[in-house]
C-alpha cells in the first residue's frame, strides 16, 4: 500500500545529466574538438588544392621544356645525319619518334590555348612548333634526301620555336603566378571566414550548452519545489509519514474498492507531559520514534501508517481477522512503549488504540471512510477512558456509551445550575465510640429520574472542564447544609469534600474555599478537603502552594484513596496533609488474607510515624471493624456504618444516634 515513487523518464535523466559539470565540460570539449577537426580538414583541403595547382603549373612548364628538348632532338638527329652525310635507319626512326612526341606537345599547347583563352605567345609557340613539325614531316616524307637544307632549315625553325616557347613559358609562368596569387588570397579569405565561422560556432555551442545547463537546473529546481509542495500536501514533514489528507484519500479509495478494511486509531498517552517536561524537541523525537515503530509494525501486513496531527496516528490494514488485528495492536502498543534515549535521557510514551473493521457493520449500513473512522474513534475513546496504554475493538455499546457521555457533557452545566447535581452524605465514624463525627459529601446527579453515581460523570466533568463547577457546587451546598444543621441542632459534624486535582493549578481555589467557609459559617476545622494524587498532578510546587494556602485557612487536608497506586510516601512528605484515607482495596481482603492484613498494618504504622490521622474506607463488616480496631485505627467509613444518602437523612440519622447514645449514657 505504500506509495511507489515514479521512475524518472529519459528526458528527466538527460536533464539530470546536464546538471553535472562533467557532462557540460564533455559537451564543450566535444564542440571544440569538432570545430578543430573541421578547421584541420579545411586547412588540409586548401593545402591539397594549392598542391594541385602547383603540379599543374609544373606539368605545363615540363611540357614546354620537353617540347624544347624534342625540337632539340630533331635538330640534333638531322645535324648528325648531315655531318655523316646520310641518315641511318635508326636515326630516321628516332627522328620519327621525336616528331611524334613533338606532335603530342604541340597538341597539348593547343588544348591549353583553347581552355585558357587567347594567348599570343601560345599562338606563336604553336605556330613555331607546327612549322618545326611541318619540316619534320617534310623530311620524313622526302626520306631525308636534302639533309643540308633540312638541317639548316630545322635549326633556324627550331631556334625560332625555342624563342617562341620561352616567350610562351614566361607568359605562362607569369599568368600562373597571378592565378596562384589570386587563389592564395581567396583561400586565405575563405580560411579566415571558415575559422571565424567555426570560432563563432564554438562560442555559440558553449554558450548554448551553458544556457541549457542553466535552463535545466532552473527547471529541475522548479520541479523539486513543486515536488516538495506536493510532498508537504500529502506527507507529514516531521515524521515523513503520510498525513491526514493522504490517509483520508487512501481510506476512502480502499473502502470503495475492497471489503475487509481495518482502521486503527492511535493516540499517545501523556504526550503533553513529555513536551512540558522535556521540551518540544524531545516531543518531536518521541513522534519520530512512534512513526518508525508504526511503520515497522505495519510493514509485514502491507499496511499504511499515517500521522493525523498532534499525537494522533493511524494504521489502515486490508484485513479483518479480529484475532490478527488484536495481535497487531499489541505489537504497536509495545513498539511505541519502547524507551528511547534522547540527549542522555531515557524517554518513553504509551499509546491507546481503537480498532474498527468494515466487517463489523452490516452491508445495509453503507459504511464509508467517515463511518469507519468514527467507529475507530469510539473504540479509541473507550481505550483512553479505561486506563490508557491499551487497545479496544469497536462494538455498538461503545458508540451508545459515547453518545450518552456526549449528552451528559451537554446537560451537565444546566444540572449544576438547576440543582439536579446534589450531594449525598456518607457518615464517618470514630471507631472506639462508634459515633458519627462527620460526613463525606459525594456528588450525585439526578438525571431523568435516575440517580447517576460519580463514576459515570466525574471523568466526563474532568475531561470537559466542568469539574471545578461540580466541586464548587458540592462544596458550597454541603458546607452550607452541614453548617446550618450544626447551628440548628448544636452539633459539631464535620464535612469532607472531594476536590479534583485539576484545581491545584490556580490560587483561585483558595478563595473559593474561603468564600464557602464565610458564606456557610462553617468553622474551618470542620471542613476537610480530600485530594487524590493522580498521574496528571505534575506541577508539584504549584499544587503544594495551593494546598498549603487552603491549609492555612484552617481547613484539613486528607489524602484520599491512599494505597491505590497514585499516592506515595514522597507525595505525603511533600504535601501539607492532616489525614490519609486508606482505600477500600487495602481493606476488602483483610478478613481472609494475611498479606492484606500485614500491608494494612504497615500502612497504619507509616501514617502514625508521619503523625497523620487515619481513616479507613470501605468497611463493610463487623469483623473488619474488629481487625482495624485491633490495629489501632481511629476512624472508619463504609457501608457497615452507613451508605451515602441524601444529606438531610444522613444528618438526622446521625443526630438520632447521638441522642440515643446520650440517652444510654444518661440512664
Ligand atoms: P471516594 O472519595 O473514595 O468516595 C468513596 C466512594 O466509595 C464512594 O463512592 C462511596 O459510595 C464508596 N464507598 C464507601 N463505602 C463503601 C463500602 O463500604 N463499600 C463499597 N463498595 N463502596 C463504598 P461514590 O459515591 O460512587 O464516589 C466515587 C468517587 O467519586 C469518590 O471516591 C470520589 O473520588 C469521586 N467523587 C464523588 N463525589 C465527588 C465530588 O463532588 N467531586 C469530586 N471531584 N469527586 C467526587
Ligand atoms: Mg473521598
Ligand atoms: Mg476514597
Short mmCIF file of N, CA, C and O and ligand atoms in Angstrom, two decimals, residues 426 440-444 453-455 458 467 470-471 474 498-500 530 560-561 584 617-620 637-640 644, ligand 1:
data_model
loop_
_atom_site.label_atom_id
_atom_site.label_comp_id
_atom_site.label_asym_id
_atom_site.label_seq_id
_atom_site.Cartn_x
_atom_site.Cartn_y
_atom_site.Cartn_z
N UNK A 426 -22.08 10.45 53.42
CA UNK A 426 -21.78 9.13 54.00
C UNK A 426 -21.09 9.37 55.34
O UNK A 426 -20.14 10.16 55.40
N UNK A 440 -18.78 12.46 54.56
CA UNK A 440 -18.14 12.80 53.28
C UNK A 440 -19.25 13.14 52.29
O UNK A 440 -20.23 12.39 52.18
N UNK A 441 -19.08 14.27 51.64
CA UNK A 441 -20.07 14.67 50.63
C UNK A 441 -19.71 14.01 49.30
O UNK A 441 -18.58 14.14 48.83
N UNK A 442 -20.66 13.27 48.75
CA UNK A 442 -20.41 12.57 47.48
C UNK A 442 -21.44 13.03 46.46
O UNK A 442 -22.65 13.00 46.72
N UNK A 443 -20.96 13.47 45.34
CA UNK A 443 -21.85 14.06 44.33
C UNK A 443 -22.77 13.01 43.72
O UNK A 443 -22.38 11.86 43.51
N UNK A 444 -23.97 13.44 43.46
CA UNK A 444 -24.95 12.60 42.75
C UNK A 444 -25.67 13.48 41.74
O UNK A 444 -25.93 14.66 41.98
N UNK A 453 -24.35 7.83 39.63
CA UNK A 453 -23.21 7.88 40.56
C UNK A 453 -22.02 8.64 39.95
O UNK A 453 -21.92 8.75 38.73
N UNK A 454 -21.11 9.11 40.80
CA UNK A 454 -19.99 9.94 40.29
C UNK A 454 -19.10 9.23 39.27
O UNK A 454 -18.55 9.89 38.40
N UNK A 455 -18.95 7.92 39.38
CA UNK A 455 -18.05 7.26 38.42
C UNK A 455 -18.55 7.45 36.98
O UNK A 455 -17.78 7.38 36.04
N UNK A 458 -17.98 12.00 36.82
CA UNK A 458 -16.83 12.80 37.28
C UNK A 458 -15.75 12.89 36.19
O UNK A 458 -15.23 13.97 35.90
N UNK A 467 -15.41 20.12 35.94
CA UNK A 467 -15.23 19.57 37.28
C UNK A 467 -15.16 20.66 38.36
O UNK A 467 -15.64 20.46 39.47
N UNK A 470 -18.58 21.43 39.34
CA UNK A 470 -19.17 20.34 40.14
C UNK A 470 -18.67 20.44 41.57
O UNK A 470 -19.46 20.45 42.53
N UNK A 471 -17.36 20.53 41.74
CA UNK A 471 -16.77 20.54 43.08
C UNK A 471 -17.22 21.76 43.89
O UNK A 471 -17.50 21.66 45.09
N UNK A 474 -20.81 21.24 45.08
CA UNK A 474 -20.88 20.31 46.21
C UNK A 474 -20.31 20.98 47.46
O UNK A 474 -20.90 20.91 48.55
N UNK A 498 -14.69 16.24 48.25
CA UNK A 498 -13.66 15.77 47.29
C UNK A 498 -13.31 16.88 46.32
O UNK A 498 -14.18 17.53 45.77
N UNK A 499 -12.01 17.05 46.13
CA UNK A 499 -11.53 18.05 45.17
C UNK A 499 -10.69 17.36 44.10
O UNK A 499 -9.74 16.65 44.44
N UNK A 500 -11.07 17.60 42.88
CA UNK A 500 -10.25 17.03 41.80
C UNK A 500 -8.90 17.76 41.74
O UNK A 500 -8.83 18.95 42.03
N UNK A 530 -10.61 16.53 50.49
CA UNK A 530 -9.98 15.25 50.12
C UNK A 530 -9.38 15.39 48.72
O UNK A 530 -10.07 15.79 47.78
N UNK A 560 -6.89 11.15 49.82
CA UNK A 560 -7.91 10.13 49.55
C UNK A 560 -7.30 8.93 48.81
O UNK A 560 -6.25 9.05 48.18
N UNK A 561 -8.00 7.84 48.89
CA UNK A 561 -7.64 6.62 48.12
C UNK A 561 -6.19 6.21 48.33
O UNK A 561 -5.54 5.74 47.37
N UNK A 584 -10.39 1.40 50.01
CA UNK A 584 -11.13 0.15 50.20
C UNK A 584 -10.36 -1.07 49.72
O UNK A 584 -10.46 -2.15 50.30
N UNK A 617 -11.40 3.44 54.74
CA UNK A 617 -12.62 3.44 53.92
C UNK A 617 -13.08 2.03 53.61
O UNK A 617 -12.29 1.09 53.67
N UNK A 618 -14.35 1.91 53.27
CA UNK A 618 -14.87 0.65 52.70
C UNK A 618 -15.11 -0.44 53.73
O UNK A 618 -15.04 -1.63 53.37
N UNK A 619 -15.38 -0.05 54.96
CA UNK A 619 -15.65 -1.08 55.97
C UNK A 619 -17.09 -1.59 55.77
O UNK A 619 -18.04 -0.81 55.77
N UNK A 620 -17.18 -2.91 55.63
CA UNK A 620 -18.50 -3.47 55.32
C UNK A 620 -18.97 -4.49 56.35
O UNK A 620 -20.14 -4.90 56.31
N UNK A 637 -15.05 4.50 57.63
CA UNK A 637 -16.18 4.89 56.78
C UNK A 637 -16.51 3.68 55.95
O UNK A 637 -15.63 2.94 55.53
N UNK A 638 -17.76 3.42 55.76
CA UNK A 638 -18.11 2.26 54.93
C UNK A 638 -19.57 1.93 55.06
O UNK A 638 -20.28 2.49 55.89
N UNK A 639 -20.01 1.03 54.20
CA UNK A 639 -21.43 0.67 54.19
C UNK A 639 -21.89 0.12 55.55
O UNK A 639 -23.05 0.23 55.91
N UNK A 640 -20.92 -0.47 56.26
CA UNK A 640 -21.28 -1.03 57.57
C UNK A 640 -21.85 0.06 58.49
O UNK A 640 -22.77 -0.19 59.26
N UNK A 644 -23.92 6.17 51.47
CA UNK A 644 -24.18 7.58 51.14
C UNK A 644 -25.69 7.77 50.99
O UNK A 644 -26.35 6.91 50.38
P1 LIG B 1 -14.15 8.43 47.26
O1 LIG B 1 -13.91 9.86 47.55
O2 LIG B 1 -13.11 7.48 47.63
O3 LIG B 1 -15.52 8.06 47.87
C1 LIG B 1 -15.78 6.85 48.41
C2 LIG B 1 -16.50 6.01 47.45
O4 LIG B 1 -16.58 4.70 47.99
C3 LIG B 1 -17.94 6.45 47.26
O5 LIG B 1 -18.35 6.10 46.01
C4 LIG B 1 -18.67 5.57 48.23
O6 LIG B 1 -20.03 5.40 47.90
C5 LIG B 1 -17.91 4.31 48.11
N1 LIG B 1 -17.98 3.54 49.37
C6 LIG B 1 -17.96 3.99 50.63
N2 LIG B 1 -18.03 2.95 51.49
C7 LIG B 1 -18.07 1.82 50.77
C8 LIG B 1 -18.14 0.43 51.09
O7 LIG B 1 -18.20 0.02 52.24
N3 LIG B 1 -18.15 -0.43 50.08
C9 LIG B 1 -18.12 -0.01 48.78
N4 LIG B 1 -18.15 -0.90 47.84
N5 LIG B 1 -18.04 1.29 48.43
C10 LIG B 1 -18.03 2.20 49.44
P2 LIG B 1 -19.08 7.14 45.12
O8 LIG B 1 -20.01 7.98 45.84
O9 LIG B 1 -19.56 6.37 43.96
O10 LIG B 1 -17.88 8.05 44.67
C11 LIG B 1 -16.87 7.56 43.91
C12 LIG B 1 -15.75 8.53 43.79
O11 LIG B 1 -16.17 9.67 43.05
C13 LIG B 1 -15.28 9.12 45.08
O12 LIG B 1 -14.41 8.24 45.71
C14 LIG B 1 -14.64 10.36 44.66
O13 LIG B 1 -13.33 10.12 44.26
C15 LIG B 1 -15.45 10.75 43.46
N6 LIG B 1 -16.36 11.81 43.85
C16 LIG B 1 -17.56 11.73 44.48
N7 LIG B 1 -18.09 12.97 44.63
C17 LIG B 1 -17.17 13.83 44.13
C18 LIG B 1 -17.15 15.26 44.03
O14 LIG B 1 -18.04 16.02 44.47
N8 LIG B 1 -16.07 15.81 43.44
C19 LIG B 1 -15.05 15.03 43.01
N9 LIG B 1 -14.00 15.64 42.43
N10 LIG B 1 -15.03 13.70 43.08
C20 LIG B 1 -16.12 13.12 43.65
#
